[in-house]
Amino acid sequence: MPKVDIAALEWTGGSSYPEPFRSLVEGRVRKRLGDAGGLKQFGVNLTRLAPGSASAHRHWHENEDEFVYVLEGKVTLVENEGDTVLGPGDAAAFEAGVANGHHLINRGDQDVLYLEIGTRAPRDRGVFPDIDLGFVKDEGGPRFTRGSGDPI
Amino acid sequence: MPKVDIAALEWTGGSSYPEPFRSLVEGRVRKRLGDAGGLKQFGVNLTRLAPGSASAHRHWHENEDEFVYVLEGKVTLVENEGDTVLGPGDAAAFEAGVANGHHLINRGDQDVLYLEIGTRAPRDRGVFPDIDLGFVKDEGGPRFTRGSGDPI
């Protein structure tokens, strides 16, 4: 059955960020719609951000396109060019390899609901311009590193 | 600027289907959000179906995952297991290589608005179980064929 039973999916929280980088995303929960539907080539998450929470630390991907589409509430997109408020029906796209660190922050007092889509590339590198953190995915698996690429 | 200026995008209609297969999708128009944002790895379209129109002929892809998320209106998902009505907030996923021909048909009297996401694989084959049509994408470019794979 191709229909995804969204109501039956759990909202899952938590983060694989090493400390002290987890608190920023504590109010982020997701339903993994693409995984539930058996998709392997890209992920589709239905994501809810509580007030004060962010989607991620500001980052960009070397090899993975990303896209967000806002369904409910208002959220601030932060990127190299500054801040932009996105509301329902607004979208943003982040092309792989474009060195523009971005994330979404909920600076309001209501939850925000959005779809986030990202390619699942076999090899990738994530750059976090504001903090001493990096991300690598290769034949050794996915892992966080220091910003230099050194192991944590 | 990663925000996609959706209001500035034109709704584009038309179809590359050979005749006599175009009339089914005459009421389908799209804004190509992913293209507008520079994405190359997957497409994201905001698609509007008028009453009577379908998203496509029933088909499945050998190499490309697909996903739809309904924003407004009600639409019927037709696939091997039968018909399922999808409304706002419903989603469906179509894993690459799963031989389940699917499409959406607007059997109501209101427009339907949805997001459709699909991988852009360098090589693909599309199978249309109900009509004498096929699709191939390879180093020779994308093209429709007869169901047998022979040129049209």
mmCIF file of N, CA, C and O in Angstrom, chain B residues 6-90:
data_model
loop_
_atom_site.group_PDB
_atom_site.id
_atom_site.type_symbol
_atom_site.label_atom_id
_atom_site.label_comp_id
_atom_site.label_asym_id
_atom_site.label_seq_id
_atom_site.Cartn_x
_atom_site.Cartn_y
_atom_site.Cartn_z
ATOM 1 N N ILE B 6 7.823 31.377 -4.956
ATOM 2 C CA ILE B 6 6.784 30.566 -5.613
ATOM 3 C C ILE B 6 5.794 31.442 -6.371
ATOM 4 O O ILE B 6 5.350 31.100 -7.474
ATOM 5 N N ALA B 7 5.467 32.601 -5.794
ATOM 6 C CA ALA B 7 4.485 33.479 -6.453
ATOM 7 C C ALA B 7 4.974 33.921 -7.828
ATOM 8 O O ALA B 7 4.174 34.156 -8.737
ATOM 9 N N ALA B 8 6.293 34.043 -7.982
ATOM 10 C CA ALA B 8 6.849 34.528 -9.258
ATOM 11 C C ALA B 8 6.942 33.431 -10.322
ATOM 12 O O ALA B 8 7.183 33.733 -11.492
ATOM 13 N N LEU B 9 6.762 32.172 -9.916
ATOM 14 C CA LEU B 9 6.875 31.072 -10.894
ATOM 15 C C LEU B 9 5.583 30.927 -11.683
ATOM 16 O O LEU B 9 4.491 31.016 -11.131
ATOM 17 N N GLU B 10 5.716 30.653 -12.970
ATOM 18 C CA GLU B 10 4.556 30.389 -13.828
ATOM 19 C C GLU B 10 4.041 28.970 -13.584
ATOM 20 O O GLU B 10 4.829 28.050 -13.353
ATOM 21 N N TRP B 11 2.728 28.799 -13.692
ATOM 22 C CA TRP B 11 2.161 27.451 -13.786
ATOM 23 C C TRP B 11 2.386 26.969 -15.214
ATOM 24 O O TRP B 11 1.969 27.639 -16.159
ATOM 25 N N THR B 12 3.046 25.837 -15.372
ATOM 26 C CA THR B 12 3.276 25.335 -16.728
ATOM 27 C C THR B 12 2.499 24.040 -16.950
ATOM 28 O O THR B 12 2.496 23.139 -16.105
ATOM 29 N N GLY B 13 1.830 23.976 -18.086
ATOM 30 C CA GLY B 13 1.066 22.787 -18.473
ATOM 31 C C GLY B 13 1.793 22.035 -19.558
ATOM 32 O O GLY B 13 3.004 22.127 -19.712
ATOM 33 N N GLY B 14 1.033 21.280 -20.315
ATOM 34 C CA GLY B 14 1.632 20.528 -21.413
ATOM 35 C C GLY B 14 2.167 19.193 -20.942
ATOM 36 O O GLY B 14 2.255 18.924 -19.744
ATOM 37 N N SER B 15 2.518 18.365 -21.903
ATOM 38 C CA SER B 15 2.981 17.007 -21.610
ATOM 39 C C SER B 15 3.873 16.548 -22.746
ATOM 40 O O SER B 15 3.668 16.926 -23.901
ATOM 41 N N SER B 16 4.847 15.737 -22.431
ATOM 42 C CA SER B 16 5.698 15.156 -23.474
ATOM 43 C C SER B 16 5.174 13.794 -23.925
ATOM 44 O O SER B 16 5.796 13.141 -24.756
ATOM 45 N N TYR B 17 4.038 13.334 -23.371
ATOM 46 C CA TYR B 17 3.453 12.075 -23.856
ATOM 47 C C TYR B 17 3.185 12.166 -25.357
ATOM 48 O O TYR B 17 2.687 13.187 -25.837
ATOM 49 N N PRO B 18 3.452 11.090 -26.080
ATOM 50 C CA PRO B 18 3.006 11.061 -27.479
ATOM 51 C C PRO B 18 1.476 10.924 -27.517
ATOM 52 O O PRO B 18 0.873 10.384 -26.587
ATOM 53 N N GLU B 19 0.870 11.398 -28.596
ATOM 54 C CA GLU B 19 -0.572 11.155 -28.769
ATOM 55 C C GLU B 19 -0.799 9.663 -28.999
ATOM 56 O O GLU B 19 0.060 9.013 -29.571
ATOM 57 N N PRO B 20 -1.893 9.082 -28.554
ATOM 58 C CA PRO B 20 -3.111 9.715 -28.037
ATOM 59 C C PRO B 20 -3.148 9.794 -26.511
ATOM 60 O O PRO B 20 -4.221 9.692 -25.929
ATOM 61 N N PHE B 21 -1.999 10.009 -25.860
ATOM 62 C CA PHE B 21 -1.952 9.873 -24.398
ATOM 63 C C PHE B 21 -1.957 11.207 -23.653
ATOM 64 O O PHE B 21 -1.762 11.236 -22.443
ATOM 65 N N ARG B 22 -2.137 12.310 -24.375
ATOM 66 C CA ARG B 22 -2.017 13.606 -23.678
ATOM 67 C C ARG B 22 -3.267 14.079 -22.952
ATOM 68 O O ARG B 22 -3.172 14.817 -21.985
ATOM 69 N N SER B 23 -4.440 13.674 -23.447
ATOM 70 C CA SER B 23 -5.657 14.310 -22.929
ATOM 71 C C SER B 23 -5.853 14.042 -21.436
ATOM 72 O O SER B 23 -6.395 14.891 -20.722
ATOM 73 N N LEU B 24 -5.361 12.911 -20.954
ATOM 74 C CA LEU B 24 -5.565 12.556 -19.537
ATOM 75 C C LEU B 24 -4.902 13.562 -18.595
ATOM 76 O O LEU B 24 -5.333 13.719 -17.451
ATOM 77 N N VAL B 25 -3.858 14.228 -19.068
ATOM 78 C CA VAL B 25 -3.110 15.139 -18.184
ATOM 79 C C VAL B 25 -3.272 16.601 -18.607
ATOM 80 O O VAL B 25 -2.523 17.467 -18.175
ATOM 81 N N GLU B 26 -4.300 16.870 -19.413
ATOM 82 C CA GLU B 26 -4.486 18.249 -19.892
ATOM 83 C C GLU B 26 -4.770 19.234 -18.769
ATOM 84 O O GLU B 26 -4.457 20.410 -18.896
ATOM 85 N N GLY B 27 -5.380 18.760 -17.699
ATOM 86 C CA GLY B 27 -5.716 19.658 -16.590
ATOM 87 C C GLY B 27 -4.647 19.685 -15.500
ATOM 88 O O GLY B 27 -4.917 20.093 -14.374
ATOM 89 N N ARG B 28 -3.429 19.280 -15.827
ATOM 90 C CA ARG B 28 -2.319 19.255 -14.863
ATOM 91 C C ARG B 28 -1.380 20.421 -15.140
ATOM 92 O O ARG B 28 -0.858 20.550 -16.234
ATOM 93 N N VAL B 29 -1.164 21.268 -14.118
ATOM 94 C CA VAL B 29 -0.171 22.350 -14.240
ATOM 95 C C VAL B 29 0.770 22.285 -13.043
ATOM 96 O O VAL B 29 0.394 21.808 -11.966
ATOM 97 N N ARG B 30 1.999 22.772 -13.267
ATOM 98 C CA ARG B 30 3.042 22.624 -12.244
ATOM 99 C C ARG B 30 3.866 23.885 -12.089
ATOM 100 O O ARG B 30 4.111 24.595 -13.073
ATOM 101 N N LYS B 31 4.345 24.111 -10.855
ATOM 102 C CA LYS B 31 5.449 25.041 -10.604
ATOM 103 C C LYS B 31 6.635 24.183 -10.176
ATOM 104 O O LYS B 31 6.516 23.397 -9.230
ATOM 105 N N ARG B 32 7.763 24.359 -10.855
ATOM 106 C CA ARG B 32 8.923 23.497 -10.610
ATOM 107 C C ARG B 32 9.815 24.139 -9.544
ATOM 108 O O ARG B 32 10.751 24.874 -9.836
ATOM 109 N N LEU B 33 9.475 23.833 -8.286
ATOM 110 C CA LEU B 33 10.127 24.494 -7.151
ATOM 111 C C LEU B 33 11.589 24.087 -7.012
ATOM 112 O O LEU B 33 12.445 24.918 -6.714
ATOM 113 N N GLY B 34 11.864 22.804 -7.187
ATOM 114 C CA GLY B 34 13.243 22.330 -7.037
ATOM 115 C C GLY B 34 14.151 22.922 -8.107
ATOM 116 O O GLY B 34 15.251 23.399 -7.812
ATOM 117 N N ASP B 35 13.679 22.900 -9.343
ATOM 118 C CA ASP B 35 14.455 23.510 -10.434
ATOM 119 C C ASP B 35 14.722 24.982 -10.131
ATOM 120 O O ASP B 35 15.833 25.482 -10.357
ATOM 121 N N ALA B 36 13.689 25.682 -9.645
ATOM 122 C CA ALA B 36 13.843 27.117 -9.365
ATOM 123 C C ALA B 36 14.911 27.351 -8.304
ATOM 124 O O ALA B 36 15.588 28.384 -8.308
ATOM 125 N N GLY B 37 15.058 26.384 -7.395
ATOM 126 C CA GLY B 37 16.062 26.503 -6.338
ATOM 127 C C GLY B 37 17.406 25.890 -6.693
ATOM 128 O O GLY B 37 18.282 25.800 -5.844
ATOM 129 N N GLY B 38 17.560 25.460 -7.947
ATOM 130 C CA GLY B 38 18.860 24.955 -8.403
ATOM 131 C C GLY B 38 19.116 23.494 -8.098
ATOM 132 O O GLY B 38 20.223 23.005 -8.321
ATOM 133 N N LEU B 39 18.101 22.777 -7.603
ATOM 134 C CA LEU B 39 18.339 21.365 -7.247
ATOM 135 C C LEU B 39 18.495 20.510 -8.507
ATOM 136 O O LEU B 39 17.829 20.738 -9.519
ATOM 137 N N LYS B 40 19.371 19.511 -8.415
ATOM 138 C CA LYS B 40 19.643 18.628 -9.548
ATOM 139 C C LYS B 40 19.340 17.164 -9.220
ATOM 140 O O LYS B 40 19.143 16.362 -10.123
ATOM 141 N N GLN B 41 19.373 16.817 -7.925
ATOM 142 C CA GLN B 41 19.319 15.395 -7.544
ATOM 143 C C GLN B 41 17.899 14.854 -7.462
ATOM 144 O O GLN B 41 17.677 13.660 -7.631
ATOM 145 N N PHE B 42 16.956 15.733 -7.135
ATOM 146 C CA PHE B 42 15.537 15.349 -7.168
ATOM 147 C C PHE B 42 14.735 16.562 -7.609
ATOM 148 O O PHE B 42 15.170 17.697 -7.485
ATOM 149 N N GLY B 43 13.560 16.273 -8.173
ATOM 150 C CA GLY B 43 12.633 17.336 -8.548
ATOM 151 C C GLY B 43 11.583 17.495 -7.471
ATOM 152 O O GLY B 43 11.201 16.515 -6.821
ATOM 153 N N VAL B 44 11.124 18.739 -7.258
ATOM 154 C CA VAL B 44 9.991 19.019 -6.379
ATOM 155 C C VAL B 44 9.037 19.905 -7.172
ATOM 156 O O VAL B 44 9.401 21.031 -7.536
ATOM 157 N N ASN B 45 7.866 19.387 -7.469
ATOM 158 C CA ASN B 45 6.868 20.183 -8.180
ATOM 159 C C ASN B 45 5.685 20.458 -7.272
ATOM 160 O O ASN B 45 5.238 19.570 -6.538
ATOM 161 N N LEU B 46 5.166 21.695 -7.351
ATOM 162 C CA LEU B 46 3.861 22.018 -6.790
ATOM 163 C C LEU B 46 2.896 21.837 -7.949
ATOM 164 O O LEU B 46 3.005 22.533 -8.966
ATOM 165 N N THR B 47 1.980 20.879 -7.812
ATOM 166 C CA THR B 47 1.164 20.465 -8.957
ATOM 167 C C THR B 47 -0.309 20.652 -8.647
ATOM 168 O O THR B 47 -0.766 20.324 -7.550
ATOM 169 N N ARG B 48 -1.025 21.195 -9.629
ATOM 170 C CA ARG B 48 -2.467 21.420 -9.493
ATOM 171 C C ARG B 48 -3.179 20.582 -10.548
ATOM 172 O O ARG B 48 -2.816 20.629 -11.726
ATOM 173 N N LEU B 49 -4.145 19.784 -10.092
ATOM 174 C CA LEU B 49 -4.945 18.952 -11.011
ATOM 175 C C LEU B 49 -6.365 19.481 -11.042
ATOM 176 O O LEU B 49 -7.050 19.520 -10.009
ATOM 177 N N ALA B 50 -6.843 19.821 -12.233
ATOM 178 C CA ALA B 50 -8.243 20.221 -12.396
ATOM 179 C C ALA B 50 -9.129 18.972 -12.345
ATOM 180 O O ALA B 50 -8.650 17.854 -12.563
ATOM 181 N N PRO B 51 -10.422 19.141 -12.060
ATOM 182 C CA PRO B 51 -11.329 17.993 -12.075
ATOM 183 C C PRO B 51 -11.215 17.217 -13.382
ATOM 184 O O PRO B 51 -11.154 17.810 -14.463
ATOM 185 N N GLY B 52 -11.147 15.894 -13.284
ATOM 186 C CA GLY B 52 -11.055 15.040 -14.458
ATOM 187 C C GLY B 52 -9.642 14.719 -14.898
ATOM 188 O O GLY B 52 -9.433 13.810 -15.707
ATOM 189 N N SER B 53 -8.683 15.461 -14.386
ATOM 190 C CA SER B 53 -7.304 15.261 -14.843
ATOM 191 C C SER B 53 -6.568 14.261 -13.954
ATOM 192 O O SER B 53 -6.913 14.030 -12.806
ATOM 193 N N ALA B 54 -5.504 13.690 -14.519
ATOM 194 C CA ALA B 54 -4.637 12.767 -13.780
ATOM 195 C C ALA B 54 -3.226 13.334 -13.720
ATOM 196 O O ALA B 54 -2.836 14.188 -14.519
ATOM 197 N N SER B 55 -2.470 12.817 -12.763
ATOM 198 C CA SER B 55 -1.068 13.216 -12.595
ATOM 199 C C SER B 55 -0.198 12.692 -13.724
ATOM 200 O O SER B 55 0.842 13.270 -14.051
ATOM 201 N N ALA B 56 -0.609 11.556 -14.292
ATOM 202 C CA ALA B 56 0.199 10.823 -15.275
ATOM 203 C C ALA B 56 -0.639 9.621 -15.690
ATOM 204 O O ALA B 56 -1.700 9.371 -15.112
ATOM 205 N N HIS B 57 -0.187 8.867 -16.672
ATOM 206 C CA HIS B 57 -0.744 7.530 -16.869
ATOM 207 C C HIS B 57 -0.161 6.626 -15.782
ATOM 208 O O HIS B 57 0.940 6.862 -15.273
ATOM 209 N N ARG B 58 -0.915 5.614 -15.427
ATOM 210 C CA ARG B 58 -0.466 4.704 -14.378
ATOM 211 C C ARG B 58 0.878 4.119 -14.810
ATOM 212 O O ARG B 58 1.027 3.622 -15.929
ATOM 213 N N HIS B 59 1.886 4.189 -13.919
ATOM 214 C CA HIS B 59 3.266 3.838 -14.282
ATOM 215 C C HIS B 59 4.061 3.521 -13.019
ATOM 216 O O HIS B 59 3.643 3.849 -11.901
ATOM 217 N N TRP B 60 5.208 2.925 -13.196
ATOM 218 C CA TRP B 60 6.195 2.829 -12.106
ATOM 219 C C TRP B 60 7.580 2.994 -12.715
ATOM 220 O O TRP B 60 7.787 2.802 -13.908
ATOM 221 N N HIS B 61 8.539 3.410 -11.858
ATOM 222 C CA HIS B 61 9.913 3.683 -12.293
ATOM 223 C C HIS B 61 10.850 2.592 -11.783
ATOM 224 O O HIS B 61 10.782 2.205 -10.617
ATOM 225 N N GLU B 62 11.727 2.172 -12.660
ATOM 226 C CA GLU B 62 12.723 1.171 -12.267
ATOM 227 C C GLU B 62 13.740 1.759 -11.278
ATOM 228 O O GLU B 62 14.152 1.087 -10.328
ATOM 229 N N ASN B 63 14.167 2.993 -11.497
ATOM 230 C CA ASN B 63 15.307 3.548 -10.744
ATOM 231 C C ASN B 63 15.025 4.827 -9.968
ATOM 232 O O ASN B 63 15.967 5.433 -9.463
ATOM 233 N N GLU B 64 13.796 5.286 -9.929
ATOM 234 C CA GLU B 64 13.538 6.580 -9.279
ATOM 235 C C GLU B 64 12.454 6.453 -8.218
ATOM 236 O O GLU B 64 11.318 6.074 -8.508
ATOM 237 N N ASP B 65 12.812 6.788 -6.970
ATOM 238 C CA ASP B 65 11.812 6.910 -5.907
ATOM 239 C C ASP B 65 10.894 8.100 -6.199
ATOM 240 O O ASP B 65 11.346 9.124 -6.744
ATOM 241 N N GLU B 66 9.624 7.972 -5.810
ATOM 242 C CA GLU B 66 8.670 9.080 -5.941
ATOM 243 C C GLU B 66 7.876 9.228 -4.642
ATOM 244 O O GLU B 66 7.640 8.243 -3.926
ATOM 245 N N PHE B 67 7.405 10.441 -4.387
ATOM 246 C CA PHE B 67 6.657 10.738 -3.160
ATOM 247 C C PHE B 67 5.671 11.856 -3.467
ATOM 248 O O PHE B 67 6.020 12.808 -4.171
ATOM 249 N N VAL B 68 4.457 11.754 -2.929
ATOM 250 C CA VAL B 68 3.488 12.858 -3.060
ATOM 251 C C VAL B 68 2.915 13.207 -1.688
ATOM 252 O O VAL B 68 2.756 12.337 -0.811
ATOM 253 N N TYR B 69 2.616 14.501 -1.506
ATOM 254 C CA TYR B 69 2.019 15.004 -0.261
ATOM 255 C C TYR B 69 0.897 15.957 -0.666
ATOM 256 O O TYR B 69 1.139 16.953 -1.358
ATOM 257 N N VAL B 70 -0.324 15.650 -0.238
ATOM 258 C CA VAL B 70 -1.481 16.451 -0.657
ATOM 259 C C VAL B 70 -1.631 17.678 0.234
ATOM 260 O O VAL B 70 -1.590 17.572 1.470
ATOM 261 N N LEU B 71 -1.810 18.833 -0.416
ATOM 262 C CA LEU B 71 -1.952 20.104 0.300
ATOM 263 C C LEU B 71 -3.402 20.581 0.349
ATOM 264 O O LEU B 71 -3.859 21.087 1.369
ATOM 265 N N GLU B 72 -4.125 20.457 -0.763
ATOM 266 C CA GLU B 72 -5.516 20.944 -0.831
ATOM 267 C C GLU B 72 -6.329 20.001 -1.710
ATOM 268 O O GLU B 72 -5.853 19.555 -2.747
ATOM 269 N N GLY B 73 -7.584 19.769 -1.298
ATOM 270 C CA GLY B 73 -8.496 18.982 -2.119
ATOM 271 C C GLY B 73 -8.352 17.492 -1.887
ATOM 272 O O GLY B 73 -7.551 17.043 -1.065
ATOM 273 N N LYS B 74 -9.159 16.732 -2.609
ATOM 274 C CA LYS B 74 -9.132 15.269 -2.483
ATOM 275 C C LYS B 74 -8.815 14.669 -3.837
ATOM 276 O O LYS B 74 -9.318 15.137 -4.863
ATOM 277 N N VAL B 75 -7.986 13.627 -3.820
ATOM 278 C CA VAL B 75 -7.542 13.014 -5.062
ATOM 279 C C VAL B 75 -7.505 11.503 -4.860
ATOM 280 O O VAL B 75 -7.266 11.024 -3.739
ATOM 281 N N THR B 76 -7.768 10.776 -5.926
ATOM 282 C CA THR B 76 -7.790 9.319 -5.836
ATOM 283 C C THR B 76 -6.461 8.742 -6.317
ATOM 284 O O THR B 76 -6.047 8.986 -7.450
ATOM 285 N N LEU B 77 -5.815 8.003 -5.438
ATOM 286 C CA LEU B 77 -4.624 7.237 -5.789
ATOM 287 C C LEU B 77 -5.072 5.899 -6.351
ATOM 288 O O LEU B 77 -5.796 5.156 -5.670
ATOM 289 N N VAL B 78 -4.667 5.605 -7.573
ATOM 290 C CA VAL B 78 -4.996 4.318 -8.210
ATOM 291 C C VAL B 78 -3.708 3.521 -8.337
ATOM 292 O O VAL B 78 -2.713 4.021 -8.878
ATOM 293 N N GLU B 79 -3.719 2.307 -7.807
ATOM 294 C CA GLU B 79 -2.536 1.433 -7.907
ATOM 295 C C GLU B 79 -3.003 -0.021 -7.910
ATOM 296 O O GLU B 79 -4.212 -0.268 -7.927
ATOM 297 N N ASN B 80 -2.070 -0.951 -7.913
ATOM 298 C CA ASN B 80 -2.422 -2.362 -8.098
ATOM 299 C C ASN B 80 -3.462 -2.868 -7.103
ATOM 300 O O ASN B 80 -4.261 -3.740 -7.419
ATOM 301 N N GLU B 81 -3.412 -2.307 -5.872
ATOM 302 C CA GLU B 81 -4.314 -2.802 -4.825
ATOM 303 C C GLU B 81 -5.682 -2.134 -4.857
ATOM 304 O O GLU B 81 -6.527 -2.437 -4.028
ATOM 305 N N GLY B 82 -5.878 -1.161 -5.776
ATOM 306 C CA GLY B 82 -7.180 -0.500 -5.856
ATOM 307 C C GLY B 82 -7.064 0.995 -5.709
ATOM 308 O O GLY B 82 -6.009 1.577 -5.996
ATOM 309 N N ASP B 83 -8.153 1.608 -5.259
ATOM 310 C CA ASP B 83 -8.253 3.066 -5.184
ATOM 311 C C ASP B 83 -8.250 3.510 -3.724
ATOM 312 O O ASP B 83 -8.887 2.870 -2.879
ATOM 313 N N THR B 84 -7.569 4.610 -3.448
ATOM 314 C CA THR B 84 -7.519 5.186 -2.104
ATOM 315 C C THR B 84 -7.664 6.696 -2.250
ATOM 316 O O THR B 84 -6.917 7.311 -3.016
ATOM 317 N N VAL B 85 -8.594 7.279 -1.529
ATOM 318 C CA VAL B 85 -8.743 8.738 -1.589
ATOM 319 C C VAL B 85 -7.763 9.371 -0.615
ATOM 320 O O VAL B 85 -7.693 8.983 0.557
ATOM 321 N N LEU B 86 -6.995 10.334 -1.119
ATOM 322 C CA LEU B 86 -6.033 11.085 -0.297
ATOM 323 C C LEU B 86 -6.524 12.523 -0.143
ATOM 324 O O LEU B 86 -6.955 13.132 -1.126
ATOM 325 N N GLY B 87 -6.450 13.042 1.062
ATOM 326 C CA GLY B 87 -6.832 14.426 1.327
ATOM 327 C C GLY B 87 -5.654 15.202 1.890
ATOM 328 O O GLY B 87 -4.537 14.680 1.996
ATOM 329 N N PRO B 88 -5.895 16.462 2.266
ATOM 330 C CA PRO B 88 -4.808 17.303 2.788
ATOM 331 C C PRO B 88 -4.093 16.640 3.967
ATOM 332 O O PRO B 88 -4.735 16.134 4.885
ATOM 333 N N GLY B 89 -2.764 16.612 3.894
ATOM 334 C CA GLY B 89 -1.974 15.988 4.941
ATOM 335 C C GLY B 89 -1.716 14.517 4.708
ATOM 336 O O GLY B 89 -0.999 13.894 5.493
ATOM 337 N N ASP B 90 -2.272 13.963 3.642
ATOM 338 C CA ASP B 90 -1.974 12.560 3.301
ATOM 339 C C ASP B 90 -0.779 12.491 2.354
ATOM 340 O O ASP B 90 -0.526 13.430 1.592
#
